[in-house]
Amino acid sequence: MKTKILIAITLLLLTGSALNAQYSIPADLFGINGWMNEKLGDTQNPYNCFGLTQNPVLTCNPNGYMDRATGGFITTSCSTKVKNLYAHLIRYGGTSNDFNFPTYQQFIDEIDRIRAMGSEPIIQIPYGDGHYTATDAYKLLDYLNNSRGKKIKYVEIANEPDQYADYPTTNATDKATFIADYFKNIAETLKVADASIKIIGPSLATYDYAVYQKLLSDPSTYTYSIAGKDGNNRYYLDIVDFHYYPFNGNQTLGNLQDNPAVSSGGLAFKLVDATQGMLNFISTANGYSVRSGNALQFSISEMNIDYQNPTSNTYTDRGANGFLAGQWMAECYAVAMDKA
């Protein structure tokens, strides 16, 4: 059985070339990130904006909420454009959500908007480098799925923990242990609130081979594995995820023409290598007796041509707004479908 790959991307430029390829395209291959909302958090949350930096800088004050420029997701124009993309999945997550716990009403509003556009939400549970707890996670999901009946299926835990200030800089074992400690605690609590959800994670900013290898190791042997079951016989992890931003704004035309995922900015693997490596880890993990009947899946919940754009970023340039970025993205989808 082939492993399904889900992709939620930050830029939506696709050519029609993929439509002519001889692939059976799953409905949930294509998704986007719901970063069009105007406000996150509220003045009652003492951890809002803790450690949060954004480029460009957003209005974000301690003990306050993050305020984006007006004209965001709530406008008819924006929601119509997003709906017309026919994205099956829209993720409500990212760094801003991770450190600015949205209010319950903001969650409800976003879920309703996403479904009104014919899409299914992926809801990220904030962790914020330890500033939110498993109890916070339980209360949120209990409210969404039990009190309000929103029937959220996909739940992602935290965002890019390898960017946290407290993330270890020592070795892969310490890094995996850091992630496993909070991830398993939150995952177990979430499935007490609703055992039917699919948990996504750990959503590192890059494909870190050594860390993912340990996180998906045999749970009967290694305590830092998140591939096993909790005390209630439920799986901690259903869909393993990483983010992919290969360039830092200095990409050349040669980089983009040579390969859709040439390494840059400290990333060690091309997308082809990363997807194959992850699929190999998943294949091994699915062979553990504890995974019988529940095969891991694989997602890339953030992907774009770069994590910062060149100074000039028009349709003729090499940044995220460029025509070449659309061709690069199409090639990345081809890689994903080929590996799926």
Short mmCIF file of C-alpha atoms in Angstrom, two decimals, residues 58-285:
data_model
loop_
_atom_site.label_atom_id
_atom_site.label_comp_id
_atom_site.label_asym_id
_atom_site.label_seq_id
_atom_site.Cartn_x
_atom_site.Cartn_y
_atom_site.Cartn_z
CA LEU A 58 3.87 42.60 13.13
CA THR A 59 2.19 44.65 15.83
CA CYS A 60 2.60 42.28 18.75
CA ASN A 61 2.92 43.40 22.36
CA PRO A 62 3.35 41.28 25.49
CA ASN A 63 0.05 40.66 27.22
CA GLY A 64 -1.72 41.66 24.03
CA TYR A 65 -2.84 40.13 20.79
CA MET A 66 -1.11 39.98 17.46
CA ASP A 67 -2.70 42.38 15.00
CA ARG A 68 -2.23 41.94 11.28
CA ALA A 69 -2.99 44.52 8.65
CA THR A 70 -6.67 44.86 7.84
CA GLY A 71 -8.18 43.24 4.77
CA GLY A 72 -7.36 39.68 5.75
CA PHE A 73 -9.25 36.40 5.71
CA ILE A 74 -12.49 37.93 6.94
CA THR A 75 -13.00 39.92 3.74
CA THR A 76 -15.25 38.54 1.00
CA SER A 77 -12.58 39.12 -1.63
CA CYS A 78 -9.96 37.05 0.16
CA SER A 79 -12.29 34.17 1.08
CA THR A 80 -13.58 33.98 -2.50
CA LYS A 81 -10.06 33.78 -3.89
CA VAL A 82 -9.10 31.06 -1.41
CA LYS A 83 -12.28 29.09 -2.16
CA ASN A 84 -11.49 29.20 -5.86
CA LEU A 85 -8.17 27.48 -5.20
CA TYR A 86 -10.08 24.30 -4.30
CA ALA A 87 -7.68 23.49 -1.49
CA HIS A 88 -8.96 20.43 0.33
CA LEU A 89 -7.05 21.25 3.52
CA ILE A 90 -6.43 24.59 5.24
CA ARG A 91 -4.11 24.64 8.22
CA TYR A 92 -4.73 27.05 11.09
CA GLY A 93 -1.25 27.11 12.55
CA GLY A 94 2.29 28.43 12.32
CA THR A 95 4.64 30.36 14.60
CA SER A 96 2.14 33.11 15.28
CA ASN A 97 -0.51 30.64 16.45
CA ASP A 98 2.03 28.70 18.47
CA PHE A 99 2.97 31.71 20.61
CA ASN A 100 -0.34 33.57 20.46
CA PHE A 101 -2.96 31.07 21.62
CA PRO A 102 -6.06 32.10 19.63
CA THR A 103 -9.24 32.65 21.60
CA TYR A 104 -11.84 29.89 21.42
CA GLN A 105 -14.02 32.17 19.32
CA GLN A 106 -11.15 32.80 16.91
CA PHE A 107 -10.81 29.04 16.49
CA ILE A 108 -14.54 28.69 15.87
CA ASP A 109 -14.58 31.57 13.39
CA GLU A 110 -11.64 30.15 11.46
CA ILE A 111 -13.10 26.63 11.35
CA ASP A 112 -16.42 27.96 10.07
CA ARG A 113 -14.72 30.09 7.39
CA ILE A 114 -12.61 27.18 6.21
CA ARG A 115 -15.57 24.85 5.91
CA ALA A 116 -17.65 27.53 4.21
CA MET A 117 -15.00 27.45 1.47
CA GLY A 118 -15.40 23.69 1.07
CA SER A 119 -12.16 22.80 2.86
CA GLU A 120 -11.26 20.77 5.92
CA PRO A 121 -9.29 22.46 8.74
CA ILE A 122 -6.05 21.27 10.27
CA ILE A 123 -5.99 22.75 13.76
CA GLN A 124 -2.61 23.35 15.37
CA ILE A 125 -2.48 23.02 19.15
CA PRO A 126 -0.20 25.76 20.55
CA TYR A 127 2.77 24.79 22.69
CA GLY A 128 4.96 27.90 22.43
CA ASP A 129 8.18 26.37 23.77
CA GLY A 130 6.47 25.17 26.94
CA HIS A 131 4.25 28.16 27.64
CA TYR A 132 1.07 26.19 26.96
CA THR A 133 0.23 22.86 28.57
CA ALA A 134 -1.46 19.54 27.92
CA THR A 135 -4.36 20.83 30.01
CA ASP A 136 -4.70 23.81 27.66
CA ALA A 137 -4.69 21.38 24.74
CA TYR A 138 -7.36 19.16 26.29
CA LYS A 139 -9.65 22.07 27.09
CA LEU A 140 -9.37 23.45 23.58
CA LEU A 141 -10.14 20.18 21.78
CA ASP A 142 -12.86 19.27 24.26
CA TYR A 143 -14.50 22.62 23.57
CA LEU A 144 -14.18 22.38 19.79
CA ASN A 145 -15.25 18.78 19.28
CA ASN A 146 -17.45 18.02 22.28
CA SER A 147 -18.99 21.30 23.40
CA ARG A 148 -19.31 22.83 19.92
CA GLY A 149 -19.46 19.68 17.80
CA LYS A 150 -16.94 20.87 15.21
CA LYS A 151 -15.65 17.33 14.57
CA ILE A 152 -12.06 18.38 13.91
CA LYS A 153 -10.25 15.44 12.34
CA TYR A 154 -6.68 16.69 11.89
CA VAL A 155 -4.81 18.09 14.89
CA GLU A 156 -1.19 19.24 14.73
CA ILE A 157 0.92 19.61 17.88
CA ALA A 158 3.16 22.71 18.06
CA ASN A 159 5.15 24.31 15.26
CA GLU A 160 8.85 24.06 14.39
CA PRO A 161 10.20 23.07 17.82
CA ASP A 162 13.71 23.15 16.39
CA GLN A 163 13.31 26.95 16.32
CA TYR A 164 12.47 27.19 20.03
CA ALA A 165 14.91 28.99 22.32
CA ASP A 166 14.98 25.92 24.60
CA TYR A 167 15.63 23.40 21.81
CA PRO A 168 18.85 21.49 22.55
CA THR A 169 21.94 22.22 20.51
CA THR A 170 23.81 19.10 21.62
CA ASN A 171 22.89 15.88 19.82
CA ALA A 172 20.00 14.10 18.12
CA THR A 173 19.11 12.07 21.21
CA ASP A 174 18.66 15.20 23.32
CA LYS A 175 16.65 16.84 20.56
CA ALA A 176 14.36 13.85 20.14
CA THR A 177 13.91 13.59 23.90
CA PHE A 178 12.97 17.27 24.10
CA ILE A 179 10.27 16.78 21.46
CA ALA A 180 9.00 13.46 22.80
CA ASP A 181 8.56 14.82 26.33
CA TYR A 182 5.96 17.42 25.38
CA PHE A 183 4.58 15.68 22.29
CA LYS A 184 3.55 12.44 23.99
CA ASN A 185 2.08 14.26 26.97
CA ILE A 186 -0.08 16.50 24.78
CA ALA A 187 -1.00 13.72 22.34
CA GLU A 188 -2.26 11.43 25.08
CA THR A 189 -4.37 14.22 26.55
CA LEU A 190 -5.82 15.15 23.15
CA LYS A 191 -6.97 11.61 22.50
CA VAL A 192 -8.69 11.55 25.87
CA ALA A 193 -10.70 14.51 24.63
CA ASP A 194 -11.40 12.82 21.28
CA ALA A 195 -9.88 9.46 20.36
CA SER A 196 -10.98 9.77 16.71
CA ILE A 197 -8.56 12.56 15.74
CA LYS A 198 -5.47 12.15 13.59
CA ILE A 199 -2.40 13.73 15.20
CA ILE A 200 0.20 15.43 13.01
CA GLY A 201 3.74 16.31 14.04
CA PRO A 202 6.38 17.07 15.10
CA SER A 203 6.62 19.62 12.24
CA LEU A 204 10.29 20.59 12.40
CA ALA A 205 11.38 23.54 10.28
CA THR A 206 13.63 21.20 8.29
CA TYR A 207 13.99 17.52 7.57
CA ASP A 208 16.50 16.62 10.28
CA TYR A 209 17.43 13.04 9.37
CA ALA A 210 19.01 12.12 12.70
CA VAL A 211 16.16 13.52 14.82
CA TYR A 212 13.37 11.93 12.78
CA GLN A 213 15.24 8.63 12.80
CA LYS A 214 15.15 8.63 16.59
CA LEU A 215 11.58 9.91 16.89
CA LEU A 216 10.40 7.05 14.66
CA SER A 217 12.55 4.38 16.26
CA ASP A 218 11.20 1.28 18.00
CA PRO A 219 9.06 2.49 20.93
CA SER A 220 9.58 -0.76 22.78
CA THR A 221 13.26 0.11 23.09
CA TYR A 222 13.58 3.90 23.00
CA THR A 223 11.63 6.28 25.24
CA TYR A 224 12.19 9.16 22.82
CA SER A 225 10.17 7.40 20.12
CA ILE A 226 6.76 8.89 19.34
CA ALA A 227 5.77 6.01 17.07
CA GLY A 228 4.09 3.98 19.80
CA LYS A 229 0.97 4.01 21.98
CA ASP A 230 0.06 5.84 25.16
CA GLY A 231 -1.22 4.39 28.43
CA ASN A 232 -4.73 4.24 26.98
CA ASN A 233 -3.59 2.14 24.02
CA ARG A 234 -3.90 5.05 21.57
CA TYR A 235 -1.28 6.22 19.10
CA TYR A 236 0.70 9.35 19.84
CA LEU A 237 1.30 10.05 16.16
CA ASP A 238 -0.69 9.33 13.01
CA ILE A 239 0.90 11.61 10.41
CA VAL A 240 4.59 12.51 10.58
CA ASP A 241 5.34 16.00 9.31
CA PHE A 242 8.16 18.39 8.45
CA HIS A 243 8.46 21.82 6.80
CA TYR A 244 10.48 22.63 3.72
CA TYR A 245 12.03 26.01 2.82
CA PRO A 246 15.22 25.25 0.88
CA PHE A 247 16.40 28.75 -0.04
CA ASN A 248 17.28 31.90 1.89
CA GLY A 249 16.64 34.52 -0.80
CA ASN A 250 20.01 34.11 -2.51
CA GLN A 251 18.88 31.40 -4.91
CA THR A 252 20.17 31.66 -8.45
CA LEU A 253 18.49 30.74 -11.70
CA GLY A 254 20.86 27.78 -11.87
CA ASN A 255 19.65 26.54 -8.48
CA LEU A 256 16.06 26.58 -9.58
CA GLN A 257 16.70 24.97 -12.96
CA ASP A 258 19.01 22.28 -11.62
CA ASN A 259 16.61 20.75 -9.10
CA PRO A 260 13.32 21.78 -7.49
CA ALA A 261 14.87 21.38 -4.08
CA VAL A 262 18.58 22.19 -4.10
CA SER A 263 19.89 22.54 -0.56
CA SER A 264 20.55 26.03 0.76
CA GLY A 265 20.42 28.01 3.95
CA GLY A 266 21.82 25.19 6.06
CA LEU A 267 19.39 22.51 4.86
CA ALA A 268 21.15 19.22 4.33
CA PHE A 269 18.79 17.32 2.05
CA LYS A 270 17.04 17.82 -1.24
CA LEU A 271 13.30 17.22 -1.30
CA VAL A 272 13.76 13.97 -3.20
CA ASP A 273 16.11 12.70 -0.51
CA ALA A 274 13.94 14.02 2.30
CA THR A 275 10.73 12.39 1.06
CA GLN A 276 12.45 9.09 0.38
CA GLY A 277 14.21 9.20 3.75
CA MET A 278 10.95 9.89 5.55
CA LEU A 279 9.15 7.13 3.67
CA ASN A 280 11.94 4.73 4.66
CA PHE A 281 11.54 5.70 8.33
CA ILE A 282 7.77 5.27 8.07
CA SER A 283 8.12 1.88 6.41
CA THR A 284 10.36 0.73 9.26
CA ALA A 285 8.03 2.18 11.91
#
